[in-house]
Amino acid sequence: MAQEAFDRAYDAVLARWPAGTTTTLVPTPYGGTHLISHGPADAPPVLLLPGGGATATGWYGTAAALGATHRVHAVDLVGEPGRSVPDPSRPIRTVQDLSGWLDALLDALGTAGGAADGPVGLVGHSYGAWIALHHALAAPDRVARLVLLDPTNCFTGYAPRFLLRALPVLLRPTPAGNTALLDWETRGAPLDPDWRRLQALTATVPTVRPVSGPRPAPERLAALKPPTLVLLAGRSRVHDPRAVERRARTAVPGVVTEALADATHFTLPVAAPPGTHARIARHFTH
């Protein structure tokens, strides 16, 4: 019953995607990776990585903005809520495994006739930004451009008040706990009701322990190769966005940072302020 309710909620948000959207389960050594794809098949590819505990469905606004010029693939992270299917014989346990999984995914997309045999764009939100940044550092020749959307644990740590609120929910997730954390962090901002319901129901489906680790070392950040845009949620309660911005500017030569004044961490990307998706698209077209 729980899986059926989750699937109905997933499909309700998936219905928000533009016409012509397709879904695929791509085999990798770490299991099948579920993609929601939009845009011309021969256009430059951009991968969208959601935050921890989220699914690929919430990227529909970004996909609509990018889909005229790029082939967008929103990813259900293996082991997280969604429709990817982890291989229990080869779990993702390290940052190196995460990069290996992304490499295998890109290889599979290239073999399937797409444009993913060359460098791709990466967009990550929250934990997805942490994954994207690590991959850009590990495989710089595979990443054309990088967008980090209110990135967590990339430049600074979490706010103590957020950890106090989030840890009980992370340790014993429930739909009510998920919703309470979401409403607290977003200060009750209006959200897509179908997406809000889906976020509540992520607590009811099996997941595996996500990979965690330290922030990248300063010398690695100083060598970050792909042109990078960091968009900060000005009202984020997850961390201090001003501290994140200062650290990113100090650590990464040439980085572009912008504050989204009306955004909180969890209003991104599904309820991003006007112009956010277009700003992401401009990073990949200029």
XYZ file of C-alpha atoms in Angstrom:
286
model
C 0.000 0.000 0.000
C 2.783 2.437 0.885
C 4.563 1.809 -2.424
C 1.318 2.269 -4.362
C 0.623 5.602 -2.651
C 4.191 6.742 -3.344
C 3.901 5.726 -7.007
C 0.657 7.666 -7.419
C 2.232 10.744 -5.853
C 5.333 10.347 -8.052
C 3.192 10.138 -11.191
C 1.195 13.214 -10.157
C 4.381 15.336 -10.067
C 5.758 13.678 -13.198
C 2.622 14.896 -14.990
C 3.903 18.477 -14.455
C 6.749 17.843 -16.928
C 6.523 19.319 -20.450
C 5.071 17.402 -23.371
C 7.540 15.022 -24.961
C 9.107 13.954 -21.658
C 10.276 10.333 -21.499
C 11.442 8.016 -18.727
C 14.154 5.366 -18.885
C 15.808 2.870 -16.559
C 19.504 2.914 -17.476
C 21.628 -0.068 -16.380
C 24.848 0.668 -14.480
C 27.132 -1.582 -12.408
C 25.457 -0.156 -9.283
C 21.909 -0.882 -10.428
C 19.304 0.630 -12.715
C 19.185 4.445 -12.733
C 15.827 6.034 -13.494
C 15.907 9.157 -15.660
C 13.244 11.668 -16.595
C 14.361 13.192 -19.897
C 13.243 16.168 -21.958
C 14.594 18.084 -24.935
C 16.095 17.207 -28.327
C 17.857 13.848 -28.286
C 20.915 15.234 -30.086
C 21.256 18.387 -27.970
C 24.030 18.887 -25.388
C 23.134 16.926 -22.241
C 22.562 18.305 -18.747
C 22.107 16.050 -15.718
C 19.969 17.271 -12.810
C 20.744 15.745 -9.404
C 18.169 16.209 -6.610
C 18.803 16.673 -2.935
C 18.853 13.846 -0.437
C 15.434 12.352 0.169
C 14.047 13.979 -2.983
C 13.250 12.559 -6.407
C 13.917 13.590 -9.987
C 10.350 14.820 -10.440
C 10.833 18.259 -8.865
C 13.009 19.537 -11.715
C 10.108 20.155 -14.118
C 10.558 23.948 -14.162
C 14.272 23.680 -14.875
C 13.629 21.097 -17.585
C 11.128 23.394 -19.296
C 13.669 26.250 -19.304
C 16.562 24.126 -20.567
C 14.675 21.785 -22.879
C 14.687 24.075 -25.925
C 18.484 23.947 -26.193
C 19.589 20.912 -24.172
C 18.733 17.284 -23.518
C 17.847 17.293 -19.834
C 18.095 14.134 -17.723
C 16.761 14.373 -14.162
C 18.134 11.529 -12.054
C 16.608 9.474 -9.265
C 19.670 8.897 -7.087
C 20.429 5.194 -6.589
C 19.408 4.204 -3.074
C 17.254 7.319 -2.549
C 13.475 7.586 -3.002
C 12.376 7.232 -6.597
C 12.460 4.596 -9.301
C 16.134 3.723 -9.473
C 16.886 0.130 -8.462
C 20.093 -0.425 -6.441
C 22.114 -3.587 -7.019
C 22.476 -5.105 -3.517
C 25.658 -6.873 -4.582
C 27.392 -3.574 -5.387
C 26.249 -0.800 -3.047
C 27.427 2.785 -3.420
C 29.472 3.372 -0.263
C 32.130 5.972 -1.096
C 32.572 9.207 -3.009
C 34.598 7.191 -5.516
C 31.613 4.887 -5.994
C 29.397 7.899 -6.676
C 31.774 9.130 -9.379
C 32.004 5.624 -10.796
C 28.219 5.446 -10.952
C 27.986 8.810 -12.754
C 30.713 7.774 -15.192
C 28.848 4.549 -15.951
C 25.597 6.469 -16.404
C 27.216 8.898 -18.838
C 28.833 6.027 -20.722
C 25.459 4.310 -21.041
C 23.796 7.477 -22.307
C 26.520 7.928 -24.915
C 26.207 4.317 -26.053
C 22.450 4.785 -26.404
C 23.027 7.336 -29.162
C 22.833 10.562 -27.187
C 25.447 13.286 -26.891
C 26.727 12.181 -23.488
C 30.028 10.857 -24.851
C 31.368 14.433 -24.527
C 31.357 16.775 -21.527
C 27.971 17.273 -19.870
C 26.423 19.976 -17.762
C 25.717 19.147 -14.142
C 23.132 20.820 -11.912
C 22.807 19.698 -8.325
C 20.629 20.823 -5.449
C 21.699 20.338 -1.810
C 23.182 16.823 -1.503
C 22.975 16.563 -5.290
C 25.249 19.612 -5.489
C 27.738 17.835 -3.205
C 27.728 14.855 -5.584
C 28.055 17.103 -8.654
C 30.959 19.061 -7.150
C 32.845 15.911 -6.214
C 32.351 14.503 -9.707
C 33.537 17.725 -11.339
C 36.694 17.531 -9.203
C 37.241 13.822 -9.926
C 36.439 13.907 -13.658
C 36.860 17.525 -14.828
C 37.025 16.575 -18.516
C 33.534 15.041 -18.309
C 31.847 18.180 -16.930
C 31.304 21.141 -19.259
C 29.628 23.487 -16.776
C 28.425 23.226 -13.204
C 25.500 24.740 -11.273
C 25.308 24.280 -7.492
C 21.876 25.148 -6.110
C 22.088 26.014 -2.399
C 24.860 23.407 -2.013
C 25.272 21.625 1.314
C 28.597 20.546 2.815
C 30.483 21.886 -0.191
C 31.884 25.115 1.267
C 30.548 25.297 4.847
C 28.721 23.036 7.289
C 25.105 22.843 8.394
C 23.451 25.287 10.769
C 23.150 23.757 14.269
C 19.454 24.658 14.506
C 18.786 22.774 11.275
C 20.585 19.682 12.535
C 18.504 19.750 15.719
C 15.353 19.747 13.617
C 16.517 17.365 10.894
C 18.339 14.569 12.726
C 15.244 13.028 14.348
C 13.520 13.051 10.957
C 16.532 11.495 9.242
C 16.927 8.814 11.896
C 13.234 7.855 12.042
C 11.491 9.283 8.977
C 7.715 9.583 8.950
C 5.380 11.450 6.590
C 4.401 13.832 9.404
C 8.033 14.461 10.319
C 8.997 15.131 6.704
C 6.145 17.598 6.322
C 6.920 19.381 9.600
C 10.584 19.853 8.620
C 9.593 21.058 5.159
C 7.089 23.564 6.526
C 9.540 24.851 9.145
C 12.395 25.382 6.686
C 10.189 26.973 4.008
C 8.358 29.082 6.611
C 5.083 27.754 5.261
C 5.728 28.941 1.699
C 3.146 27.788 -0.868
C 4.374 24.619 -2.542
C 3.087 22.365 -5.293
C 0.643 20.233 -3.253
C 1.433 17.079 -5.238
C 5.166 17.549 -4.706
C 4.595 18.267 -1.006
C 2.644 15.024 -0.679
C 5.375 13.125 -2.522
C 8.010 14.528 -0.153
C 5.968 13.313 2.805
C 5.654 9.830 1.310
C 9.383 9.450 0.695
C 9.472 8.402 4.347
C 7.470 5.271 3.519
C 9.684 3.689 0.838
C 12.918 1.723 1.317
C 16.205 3.593 0.966
C 19.854 2.906 1.726
C 22.220 4.966 3.820
C 23.541 7.810 1.644
C 27.222 8.371 1.122
C 28.591 11.155 3.268
C 32.009 12.656 3.679
C 34.020 15.787 4.284
C 33.928 18.960 2.278
C 36.454 19.100 -0.586
C 39.886 20.283 0.492
C 40.814 23.908 -0.325
C 43.522 22.882 -2.776
C 41.021 20.786 -4.723
C 38.464 23.587 -4.840
C 41.151 25.964 -6.082
C 41.689 23.636 -9.050
C 38.002 23.282 -9.999
C 37.973 23.385 -13.782
C 34.383 23.722 -15.114
C 32.793 27.202 -15.107
C 30.673 27.196 -11.952
C 27.534 29.051 -10.904
C 26.476 28.914 -7.247
C 22.912 29.996 -6.507
C 22.150 30.535 -2.812
C 18.770 30.498 -1.115
C 18.756 33.830 0.700
C 16.351 32.569 3.396
C 17.844 29.096 3.821
C 17.665 27.628 7.305
C 19.952 24.732 6.383
C 23.122 26.851 6.562
C 24.213 30.483 6.498
C 23.954 31.415 2.801
C 26.177 34.466 3.253
C 28.945 32.309 4.724
C 28.546 29.808 1.877
C 28.839 32.606 -0.665
C 31.959 34.081 0.982
C 33.644 30.695 1.152
C 32.789 29.810 -2.448
C 34.198 33.111 -3.716
C 37.375 32.614 -1.713
C 37.855 28.975 -2.626
C 36.970 28.748 -6.329
C 38.683 31.044 -8.839
C 36.212 32.570 -11.273
C 33.105 31.246 -9.535
C 29.883 33.207 -10.070
C 27.607 33.453 -7.042
C 24.113 34.881 -6.837
C 21.601 35.074 -4.003
C 17.952 34.168 -4.537
C 16.494 36.549 -1.997
C 13.067 34.954 -1.624
C 14.137 31.307 -1.727
C 14.590 28.829 1.101
C 16.538 25.611 0.797
C 13.515 23.369 0.274
C 11.620 25.709 -2.032
C 14.328 24.846 -4.574
C 13.984 23.822 -7.313
C 10.224 23.211 -7.372
C 9.150 26.632 -6.055
C 12.154 28.695 -7.092
C 11.743 32.476 -7.368
C 10.846 33.822 -10.838
C 13.810 33.848 -13.170
C 15.771 31.095 -11.403
C 15.295 28.441 -14.072
C 16.097 30.946 -16.820
C 19.267 31.927 -14.949
C 20.358 28.289 -14.869
C 19.631 27.986 -18.588
C 21.742 31.077 -19.366
C 24.728 29.491 -17.638
C 24.637 26.709 -20.232
C 23.987 28.878 -23.285
C 26.490 31.741 -22.801
